[in-house]
CSV table of C-alpha atoms in Angstrom, one decimal:
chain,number,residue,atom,x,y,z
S,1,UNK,CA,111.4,121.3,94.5
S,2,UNK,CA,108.6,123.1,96.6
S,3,UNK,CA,106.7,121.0,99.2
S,4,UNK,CA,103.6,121.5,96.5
S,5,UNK,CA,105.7,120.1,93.7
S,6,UNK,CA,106.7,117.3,95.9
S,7,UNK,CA,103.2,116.6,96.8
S,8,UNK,CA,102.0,116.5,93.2
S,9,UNK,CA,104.9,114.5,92.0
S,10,UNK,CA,104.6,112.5,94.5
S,11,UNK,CA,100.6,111.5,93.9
S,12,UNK,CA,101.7,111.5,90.3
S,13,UNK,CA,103.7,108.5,90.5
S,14,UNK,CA,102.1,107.1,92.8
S,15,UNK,CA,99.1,107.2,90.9
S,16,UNK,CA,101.2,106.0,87.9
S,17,UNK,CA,102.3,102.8,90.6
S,18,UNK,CA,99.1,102.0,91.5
S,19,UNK,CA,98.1,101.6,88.6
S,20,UNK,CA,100.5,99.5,86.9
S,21,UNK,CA,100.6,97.4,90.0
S,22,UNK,CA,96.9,96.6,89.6
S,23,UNK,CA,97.6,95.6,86.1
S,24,UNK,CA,100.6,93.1,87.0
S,25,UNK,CA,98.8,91.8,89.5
S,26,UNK,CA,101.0,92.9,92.0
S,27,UNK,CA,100.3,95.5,94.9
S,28,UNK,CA,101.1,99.5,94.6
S,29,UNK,CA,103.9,99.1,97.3
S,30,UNK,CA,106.6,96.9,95.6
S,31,UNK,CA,106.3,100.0,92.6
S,32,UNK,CA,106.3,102.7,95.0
S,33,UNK,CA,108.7,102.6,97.1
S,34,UNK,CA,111.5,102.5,94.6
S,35,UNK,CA,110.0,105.2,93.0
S,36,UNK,CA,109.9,107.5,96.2
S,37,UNK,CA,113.5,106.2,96.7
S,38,UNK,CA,115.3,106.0,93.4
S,39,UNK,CA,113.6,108.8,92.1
S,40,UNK,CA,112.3,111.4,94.6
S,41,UNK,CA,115.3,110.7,96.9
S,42,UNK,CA,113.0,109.9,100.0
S,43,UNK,CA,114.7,107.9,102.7
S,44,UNK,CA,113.9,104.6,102.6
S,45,UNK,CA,111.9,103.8,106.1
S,46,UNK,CA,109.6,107.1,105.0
S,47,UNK,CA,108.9,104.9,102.1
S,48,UNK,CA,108.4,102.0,103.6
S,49,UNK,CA,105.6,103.8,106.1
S,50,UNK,CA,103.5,105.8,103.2
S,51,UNK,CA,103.8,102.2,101.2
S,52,UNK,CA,102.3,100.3,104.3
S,53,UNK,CA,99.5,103.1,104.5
S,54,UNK,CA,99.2,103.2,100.8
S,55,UNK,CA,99.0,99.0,100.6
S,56,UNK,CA,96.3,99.2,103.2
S,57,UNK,CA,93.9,101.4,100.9
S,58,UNK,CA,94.2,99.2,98.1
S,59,UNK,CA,93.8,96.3,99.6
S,60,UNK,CA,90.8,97.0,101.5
S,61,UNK,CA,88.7,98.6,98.3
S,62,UNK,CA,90.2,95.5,96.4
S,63,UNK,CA,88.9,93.1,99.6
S,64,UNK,CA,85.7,94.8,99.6
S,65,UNK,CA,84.9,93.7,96.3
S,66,UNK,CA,85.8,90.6,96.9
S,67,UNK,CA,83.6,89.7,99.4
S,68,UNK,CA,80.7,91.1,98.3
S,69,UNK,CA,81.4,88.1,95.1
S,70,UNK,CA,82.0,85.7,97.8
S,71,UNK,CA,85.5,84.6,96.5
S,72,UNK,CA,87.3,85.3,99.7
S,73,UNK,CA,87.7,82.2,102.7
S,74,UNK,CA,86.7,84.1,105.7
S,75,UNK,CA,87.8,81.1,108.0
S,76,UNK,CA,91.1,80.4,106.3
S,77,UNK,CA,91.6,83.7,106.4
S,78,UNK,CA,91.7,84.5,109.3
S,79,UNK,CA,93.3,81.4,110.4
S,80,UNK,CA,96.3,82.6,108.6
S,81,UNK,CA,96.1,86.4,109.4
S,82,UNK,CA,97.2,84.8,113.2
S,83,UNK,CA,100.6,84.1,111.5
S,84,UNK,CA,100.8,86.9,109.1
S,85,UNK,CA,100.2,89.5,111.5
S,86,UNK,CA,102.9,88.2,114.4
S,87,UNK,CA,105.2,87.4,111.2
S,88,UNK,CA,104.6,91.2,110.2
S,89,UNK,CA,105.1,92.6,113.4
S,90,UNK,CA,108.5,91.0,113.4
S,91,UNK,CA,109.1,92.4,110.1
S,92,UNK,CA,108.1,95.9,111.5
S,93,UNK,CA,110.5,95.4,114.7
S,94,UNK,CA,113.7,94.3,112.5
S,95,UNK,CA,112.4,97.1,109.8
S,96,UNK,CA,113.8,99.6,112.6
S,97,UNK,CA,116.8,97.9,113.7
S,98,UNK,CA,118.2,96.5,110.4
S,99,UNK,CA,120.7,98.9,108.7
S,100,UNK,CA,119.3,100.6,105.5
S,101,UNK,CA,121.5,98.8,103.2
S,102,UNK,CA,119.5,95.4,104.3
S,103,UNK,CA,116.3,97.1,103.5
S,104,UNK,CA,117.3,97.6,100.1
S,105,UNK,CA,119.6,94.7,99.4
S,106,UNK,CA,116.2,92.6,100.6
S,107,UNK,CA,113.8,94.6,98.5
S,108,UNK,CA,115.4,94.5,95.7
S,109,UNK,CA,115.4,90.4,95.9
S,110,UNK,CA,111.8,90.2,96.8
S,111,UNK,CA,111.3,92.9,93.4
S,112,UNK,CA,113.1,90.5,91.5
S,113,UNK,CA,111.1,87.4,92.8
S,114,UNK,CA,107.6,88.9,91.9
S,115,UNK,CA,108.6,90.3,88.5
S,116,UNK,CA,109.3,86.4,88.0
S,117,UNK,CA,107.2,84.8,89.3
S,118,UNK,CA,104.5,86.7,87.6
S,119,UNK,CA,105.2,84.2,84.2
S,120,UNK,CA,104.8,80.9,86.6
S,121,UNK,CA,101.0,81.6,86.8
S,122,UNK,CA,99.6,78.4,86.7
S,123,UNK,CA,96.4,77.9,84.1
S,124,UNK,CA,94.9,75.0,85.9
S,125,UNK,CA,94.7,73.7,89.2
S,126,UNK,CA,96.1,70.9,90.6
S,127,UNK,CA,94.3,67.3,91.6
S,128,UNK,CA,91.4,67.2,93.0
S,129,UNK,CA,92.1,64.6,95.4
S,130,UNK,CA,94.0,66.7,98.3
S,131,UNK,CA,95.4,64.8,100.9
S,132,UNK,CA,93.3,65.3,104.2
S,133,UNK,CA,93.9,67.7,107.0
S,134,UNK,CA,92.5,67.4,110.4
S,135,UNK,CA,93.1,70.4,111.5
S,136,UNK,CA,91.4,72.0,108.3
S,137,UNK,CA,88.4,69.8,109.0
S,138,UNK,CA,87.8,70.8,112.4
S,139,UNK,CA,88.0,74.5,111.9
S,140,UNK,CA,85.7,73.5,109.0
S,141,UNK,CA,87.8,75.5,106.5
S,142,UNK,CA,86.7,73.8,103.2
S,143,UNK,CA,84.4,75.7,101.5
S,144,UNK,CA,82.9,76.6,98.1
S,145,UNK,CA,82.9,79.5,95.7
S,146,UNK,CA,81.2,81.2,92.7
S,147,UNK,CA,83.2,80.7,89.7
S,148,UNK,CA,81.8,83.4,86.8
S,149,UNK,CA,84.2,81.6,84.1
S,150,UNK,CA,82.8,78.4,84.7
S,151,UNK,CA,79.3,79.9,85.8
S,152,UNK,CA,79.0,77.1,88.8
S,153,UNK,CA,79.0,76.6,92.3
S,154,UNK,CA,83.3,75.2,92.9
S,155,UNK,CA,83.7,73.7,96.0
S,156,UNK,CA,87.2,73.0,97.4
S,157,UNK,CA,89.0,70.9,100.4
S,158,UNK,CA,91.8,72.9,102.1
S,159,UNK,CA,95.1,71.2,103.0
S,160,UNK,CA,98.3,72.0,104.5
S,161,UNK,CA,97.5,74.0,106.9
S,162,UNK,CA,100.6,73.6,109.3
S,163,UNK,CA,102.9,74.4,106.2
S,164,UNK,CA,100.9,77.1,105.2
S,165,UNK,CA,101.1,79.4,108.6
S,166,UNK,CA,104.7,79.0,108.3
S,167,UNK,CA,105.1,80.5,105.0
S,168,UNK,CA,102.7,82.9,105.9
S,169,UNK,CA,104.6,83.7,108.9
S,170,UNK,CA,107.5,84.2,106.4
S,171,UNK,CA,104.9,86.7,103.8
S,172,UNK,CA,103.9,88.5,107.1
S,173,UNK,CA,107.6,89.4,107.8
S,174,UNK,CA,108.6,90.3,104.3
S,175,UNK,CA,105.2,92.4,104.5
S,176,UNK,CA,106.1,94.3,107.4
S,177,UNK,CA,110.0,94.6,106.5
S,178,UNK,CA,109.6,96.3,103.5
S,179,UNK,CA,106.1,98.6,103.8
S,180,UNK,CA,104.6,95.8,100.9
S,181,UNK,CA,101.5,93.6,101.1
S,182,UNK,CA,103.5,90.8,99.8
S,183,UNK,CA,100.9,89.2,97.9
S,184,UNK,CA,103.1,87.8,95.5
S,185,UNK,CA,104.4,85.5,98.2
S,186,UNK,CA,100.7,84.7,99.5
S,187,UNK,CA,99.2,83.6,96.9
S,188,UNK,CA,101.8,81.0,96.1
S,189,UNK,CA,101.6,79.7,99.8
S,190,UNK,CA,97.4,79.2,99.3
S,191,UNK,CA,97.8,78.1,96.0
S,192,UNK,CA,100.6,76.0,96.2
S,193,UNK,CA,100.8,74.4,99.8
S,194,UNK,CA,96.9,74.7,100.8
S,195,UNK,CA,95.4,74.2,97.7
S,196,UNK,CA,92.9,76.7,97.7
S,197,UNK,CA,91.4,77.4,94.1
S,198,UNK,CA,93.8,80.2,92.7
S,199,UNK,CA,91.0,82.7,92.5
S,200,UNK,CA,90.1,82.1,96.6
S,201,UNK,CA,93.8,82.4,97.1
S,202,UNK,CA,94.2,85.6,95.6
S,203,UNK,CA,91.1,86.9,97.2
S,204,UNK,CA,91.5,85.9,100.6
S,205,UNK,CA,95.4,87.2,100.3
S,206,UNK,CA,93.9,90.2,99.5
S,207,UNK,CA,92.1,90.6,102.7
S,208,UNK,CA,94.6,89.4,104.8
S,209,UNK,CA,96.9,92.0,103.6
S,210,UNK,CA,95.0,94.3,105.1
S,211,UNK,CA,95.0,93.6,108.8
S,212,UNK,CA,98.7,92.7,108.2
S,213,UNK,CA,99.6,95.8,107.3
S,214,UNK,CA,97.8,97.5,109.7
S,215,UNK,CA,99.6,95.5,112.6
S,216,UNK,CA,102.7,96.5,110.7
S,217,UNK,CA,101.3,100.4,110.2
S,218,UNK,CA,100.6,100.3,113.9
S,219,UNK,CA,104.0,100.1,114.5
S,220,UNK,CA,105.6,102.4,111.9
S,221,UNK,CA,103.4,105.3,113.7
S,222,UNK,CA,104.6,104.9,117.0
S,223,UNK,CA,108.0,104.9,115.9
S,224,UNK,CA,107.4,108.0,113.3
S,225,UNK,CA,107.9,106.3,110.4
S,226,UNK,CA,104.6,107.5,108.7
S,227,UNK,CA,105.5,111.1,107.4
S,228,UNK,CA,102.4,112.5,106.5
S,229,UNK,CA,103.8,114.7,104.1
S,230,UNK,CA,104.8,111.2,102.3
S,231,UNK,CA,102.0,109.6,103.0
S,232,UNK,CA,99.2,112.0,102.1
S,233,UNK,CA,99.8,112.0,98.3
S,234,UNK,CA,101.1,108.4,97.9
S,235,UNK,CA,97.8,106.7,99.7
S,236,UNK,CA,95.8,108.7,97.5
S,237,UNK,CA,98.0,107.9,94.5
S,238,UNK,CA,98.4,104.4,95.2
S,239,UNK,CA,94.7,104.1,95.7
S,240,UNK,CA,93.3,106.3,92.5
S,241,UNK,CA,96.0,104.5,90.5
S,242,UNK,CA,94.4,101.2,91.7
S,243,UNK,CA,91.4,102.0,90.7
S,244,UNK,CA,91.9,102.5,87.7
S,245,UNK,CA,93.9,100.0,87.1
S,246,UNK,CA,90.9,97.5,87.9
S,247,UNK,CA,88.9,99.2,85.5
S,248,UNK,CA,91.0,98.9,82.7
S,249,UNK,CA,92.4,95.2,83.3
S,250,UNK,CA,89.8,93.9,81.1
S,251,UNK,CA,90.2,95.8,78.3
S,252,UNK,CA,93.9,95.4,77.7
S,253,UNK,CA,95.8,92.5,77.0
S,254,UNK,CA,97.8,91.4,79.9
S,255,UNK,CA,100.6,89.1,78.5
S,256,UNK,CA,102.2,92.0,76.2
S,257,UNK,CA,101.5,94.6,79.6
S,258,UNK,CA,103.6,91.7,81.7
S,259,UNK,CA,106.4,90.8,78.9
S,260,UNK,CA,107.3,94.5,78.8
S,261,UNK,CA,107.0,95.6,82.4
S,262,UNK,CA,109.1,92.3,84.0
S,263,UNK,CA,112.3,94.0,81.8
S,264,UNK,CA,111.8,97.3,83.6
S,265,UNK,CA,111.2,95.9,87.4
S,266,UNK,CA,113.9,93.4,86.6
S,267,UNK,CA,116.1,96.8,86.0
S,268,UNK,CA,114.3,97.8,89.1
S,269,UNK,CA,115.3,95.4,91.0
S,270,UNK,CA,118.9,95.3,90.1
S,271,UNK,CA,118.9,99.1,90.8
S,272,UNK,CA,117.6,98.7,94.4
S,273,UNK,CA,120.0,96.2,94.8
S,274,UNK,CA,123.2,98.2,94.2
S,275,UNK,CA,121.8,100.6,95.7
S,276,UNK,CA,122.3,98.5,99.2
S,277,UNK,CA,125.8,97.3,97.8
S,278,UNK,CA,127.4,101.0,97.6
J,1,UNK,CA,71.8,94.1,98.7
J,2,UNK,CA,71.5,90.7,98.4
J,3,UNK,CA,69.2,90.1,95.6
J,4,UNK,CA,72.3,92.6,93.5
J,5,UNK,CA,74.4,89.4,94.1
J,6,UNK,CA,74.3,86.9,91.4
J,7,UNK,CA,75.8,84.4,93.4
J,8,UNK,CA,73.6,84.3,96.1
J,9,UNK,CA,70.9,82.9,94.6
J,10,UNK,CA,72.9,80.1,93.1
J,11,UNK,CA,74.6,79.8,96.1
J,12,UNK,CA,74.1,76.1,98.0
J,13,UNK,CA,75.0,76.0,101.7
J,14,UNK,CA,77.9,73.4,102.6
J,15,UNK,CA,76.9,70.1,104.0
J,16,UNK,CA,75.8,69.9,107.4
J,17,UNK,CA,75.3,74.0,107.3
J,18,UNK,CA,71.5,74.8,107.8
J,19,UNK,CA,70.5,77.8,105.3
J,20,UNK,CA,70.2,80.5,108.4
J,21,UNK,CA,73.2,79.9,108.9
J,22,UNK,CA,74.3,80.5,105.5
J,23,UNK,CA,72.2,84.1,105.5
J,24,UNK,CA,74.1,85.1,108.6
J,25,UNK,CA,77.2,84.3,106.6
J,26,UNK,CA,75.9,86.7,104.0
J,27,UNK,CA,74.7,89.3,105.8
J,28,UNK,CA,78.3,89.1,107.5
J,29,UNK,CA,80.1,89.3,104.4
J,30,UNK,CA,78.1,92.5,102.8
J,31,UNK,CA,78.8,94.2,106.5
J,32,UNK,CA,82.4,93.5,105.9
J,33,UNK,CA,82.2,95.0,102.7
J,34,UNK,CA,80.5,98.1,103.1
J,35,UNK,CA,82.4,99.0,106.3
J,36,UNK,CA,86.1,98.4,104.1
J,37,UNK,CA,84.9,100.5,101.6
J,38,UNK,CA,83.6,103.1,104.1
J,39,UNK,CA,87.0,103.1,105.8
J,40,UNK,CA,88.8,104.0,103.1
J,41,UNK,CA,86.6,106.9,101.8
J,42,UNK,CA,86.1,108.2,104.6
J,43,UNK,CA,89.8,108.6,106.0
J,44,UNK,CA,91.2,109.4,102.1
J,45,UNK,CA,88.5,112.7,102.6
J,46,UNK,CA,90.3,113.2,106.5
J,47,UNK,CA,93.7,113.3,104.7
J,48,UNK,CA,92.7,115.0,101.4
J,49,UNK,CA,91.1,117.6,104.2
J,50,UNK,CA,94.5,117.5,106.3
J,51,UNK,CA,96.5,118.5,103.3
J,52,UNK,CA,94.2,121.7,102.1
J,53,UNK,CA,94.4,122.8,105.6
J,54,UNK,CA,98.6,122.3,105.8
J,55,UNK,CA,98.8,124.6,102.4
J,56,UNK,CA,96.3,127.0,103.3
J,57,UNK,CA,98.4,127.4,106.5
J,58,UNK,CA,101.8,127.6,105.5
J,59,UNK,CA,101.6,130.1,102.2
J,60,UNK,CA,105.4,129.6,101.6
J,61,UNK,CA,105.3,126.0,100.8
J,62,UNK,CA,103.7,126.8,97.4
J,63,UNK,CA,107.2,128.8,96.7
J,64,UNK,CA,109.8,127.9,98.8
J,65,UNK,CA,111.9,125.7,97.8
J,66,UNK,CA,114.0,125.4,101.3
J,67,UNK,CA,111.0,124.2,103.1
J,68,UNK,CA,110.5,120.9,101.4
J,69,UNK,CA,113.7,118.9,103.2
J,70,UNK,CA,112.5,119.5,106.7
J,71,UNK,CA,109.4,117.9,105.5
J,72,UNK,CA,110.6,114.8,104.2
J,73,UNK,CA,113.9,113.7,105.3
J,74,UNK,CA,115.2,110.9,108.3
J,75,UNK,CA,114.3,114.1,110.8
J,76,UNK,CA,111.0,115.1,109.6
J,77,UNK,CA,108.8,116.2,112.6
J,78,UNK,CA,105.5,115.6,113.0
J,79,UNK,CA,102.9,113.9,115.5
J,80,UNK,CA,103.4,109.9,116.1
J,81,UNK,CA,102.2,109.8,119.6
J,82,UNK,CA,98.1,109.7,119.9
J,83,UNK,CA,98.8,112.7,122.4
J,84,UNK,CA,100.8,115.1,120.2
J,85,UNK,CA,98.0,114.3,117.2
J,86,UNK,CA,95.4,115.4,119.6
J,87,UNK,CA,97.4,118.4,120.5
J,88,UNK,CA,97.9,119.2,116.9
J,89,UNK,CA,94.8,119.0,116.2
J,90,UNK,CA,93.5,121.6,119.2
J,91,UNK,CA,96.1,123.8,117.2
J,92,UNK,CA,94.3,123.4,114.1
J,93,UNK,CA,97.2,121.9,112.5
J,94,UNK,CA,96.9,120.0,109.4
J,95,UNK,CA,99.4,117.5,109.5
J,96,UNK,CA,97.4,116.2,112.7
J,97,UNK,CA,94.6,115.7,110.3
J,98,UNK,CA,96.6,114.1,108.0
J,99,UNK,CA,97.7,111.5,110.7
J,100,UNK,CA,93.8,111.2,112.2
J,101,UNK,CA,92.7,110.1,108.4
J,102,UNK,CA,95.8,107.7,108.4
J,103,UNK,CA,94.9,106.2,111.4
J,104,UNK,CA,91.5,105.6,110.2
J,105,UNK,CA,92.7,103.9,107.8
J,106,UNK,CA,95.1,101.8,109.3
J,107,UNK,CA,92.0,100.9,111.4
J,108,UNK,CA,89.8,100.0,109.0
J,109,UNK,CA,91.1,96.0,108.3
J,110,UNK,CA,91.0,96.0,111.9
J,111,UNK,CA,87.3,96.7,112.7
J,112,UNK,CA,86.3,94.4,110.0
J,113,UNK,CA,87.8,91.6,112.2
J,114,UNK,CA,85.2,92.2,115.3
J,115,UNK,CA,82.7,91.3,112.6
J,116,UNK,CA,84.1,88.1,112.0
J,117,UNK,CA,82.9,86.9,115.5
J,118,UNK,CA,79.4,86.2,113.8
J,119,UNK,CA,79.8,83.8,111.7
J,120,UNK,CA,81.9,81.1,113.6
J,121,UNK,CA,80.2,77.5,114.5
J,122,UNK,CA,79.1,77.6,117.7
């Protein structure tokens, strides 16, 4: 392959990524860097810096629309980016130190976990009646949001917030081990432990991913992990894919885009793994 | 921009939150937005730019197939320090512009969060 074959190839899939990451619901990363690996035989920690750079893009444009709709919880945001971000720049640290093997063996369990747990989507919220949080009350973290579906004001009480910087100290690490925003391990802490509406959780894990990775990204530079020959075409991919893939999310039908894709990041998954095992 | 916004006219401020409060909040939030979206167009050009300028330079990498391992393998050289990108770039050299639109990037969540100062109780 010449370097311009690589470099088209390489926006190709990342494009291709991108976009069926935006249509799972899950970021461009947790596609691309197998791809780089399996397929266009890229060492792994290359991968995992153009990913970081690539997850950064993405979830900024992604962030930036979802401000503007005033979906995202600035405050609990960035409450919690204080424990993603050290979380992430742990992950960065033991991304360097680890032994490839770990990087894939642990990637290809986290691949495995998202392409599951994208069928545990929850419909409907839970109770209303959240138990209450002093902490959450004096950093004033309840708050309310425009829901279009329901075309009202929503307004929401946040709990849990001790148990959520913990597992987003966990995300954070994951995120900056593996060059992935790690959203699919985000959301579920919000959601789940905090009970923040699922469409505030997803839009203030968005924009947390952001500054995460960049604290993570920081890293990867200094210790030349971000190839730019890598990362040129994949943040562009990763970012045109996106995109896209935004644009076209309402006009398919997700649930037959989901039951087909889950088979092939399952096989994904299982691929990354023994690749760490041989 | 804020008339655009169909939520902000339906929008009522939380208890206890006066309403110029609540404009600062917006007029925080659409800041944050535009400067995220600016980021990333703006660095995406820098490394679209970076990339022209690395094929224009090296002619051979269109062809040669031997050149394309260097590039991309465990021992790939290229700038990481903030000094050897400035150095590349009095050289003209393209993968220093690459890296200069990366690190714009990578700096774009980052600004957003002197922003975030605003909008805090006091």
């Amino acid at each position: 392959m010449t370097p311009l074959e690589f470099t088209l190839v390489a926006f190709g899939v990342s494009l291709g990524a991108g976009l069926l990451g935006s249509l799972l619901g899950l970021g461009g990363g947790i596609i691309v860097v197998p791809t780089l690996t399996l397929l266009l035989h890229v060492p792994i920690r290359l991968a995992i810096g153009a990913s970081i750079v690539s997850v950064i893009a993405t979830s900024s444009g992604a962030a930036a629309a979802y401000v503007r709709e005033r979906m995202t919880n600035l405050r609990v945001a960035m409450f919690l980016e204080m424990a993603t971000t050290t979380g992430a720049l742990t992950g960065a640290y033991l991304a360097g130190v680890v032994d490839t093997r770990w990087l894939y063996l642990i990637f290809g369990l986290v691949l495995g976990f998202s392409a599951l747990a994208m069928f545990r989507k929850r419909l409907h919220d839970l109770a209303a009646v959240v138990p209450s949080d002093r902490l959450a009350d004096r950093l004033r973290l309840h708050d309310t949001y425009f829901d279009q579906a329901v075309g009202e004001e929503v307004s929401y009480q946040v709990t849990g917030t001790k148990s959520g910087l913990g597992l987003m100290y966990v995300a954070g690490t994951v995120s900056g081990l593996l060059g992935i925003g790690s959203g699919a391990l985000k959301v579920p802490a919000m959601d789940l432990a905090m009970r923040l509406p699922i469409k505030v959780s997803t839009a203030t894990s968005n924009f947390m991913i952001g500054v995460t990775a960049a604290a993570s990204a920081g890293v990867f530079f200094a210790r030349g992990q971000i190839d730019p020959f890598v990362a040129a075409p994949v943040a562009a991919g990763v970012l045109v894919g996106a995109t896209g893939g935004s644009r076209l999310l309402g006009r398919l039908h997700s649930s037959v885009i989901r039951k087909v894709f889950v088979v092939v990041l399952l096989w994904v998954s299982i691929e990354m793994l023994l690749k760490g095992i041989r | 921009m804020t008339a655009q916004s169909p939520a902000g006219a339906t929008r009522t401020p939380p208890e206890g939150v006066g309403l110029a409060e609540d404009d600062r909040v917006r007029r925080v939030e659409l800041l944050i937005s535009r400067l995220l979206r600016t980021g990333v167009l703006l660095s995406l050009l820098v490394v679209v730019a970076g990339m022209v300028i690395t094929f224009a330079r090296n002619p051979d990498y269109f062809s040669s197939h031997a050149q394309l391992h260097p590039l991309i393998s465990t021992g790939a050289q290229f700038p990481h320090t903030p000094t050897s990108v400035i150095r590349g770039l009095r050289h003209g050299s393209g993968p220093a512009v690459v890296m200069v639109g990366l690190l714009l990037l990578i700096a774009t969540p980052v600004m957003r969060g002197g922003q975030l100062d605003v909008p805090r109780p006091s």
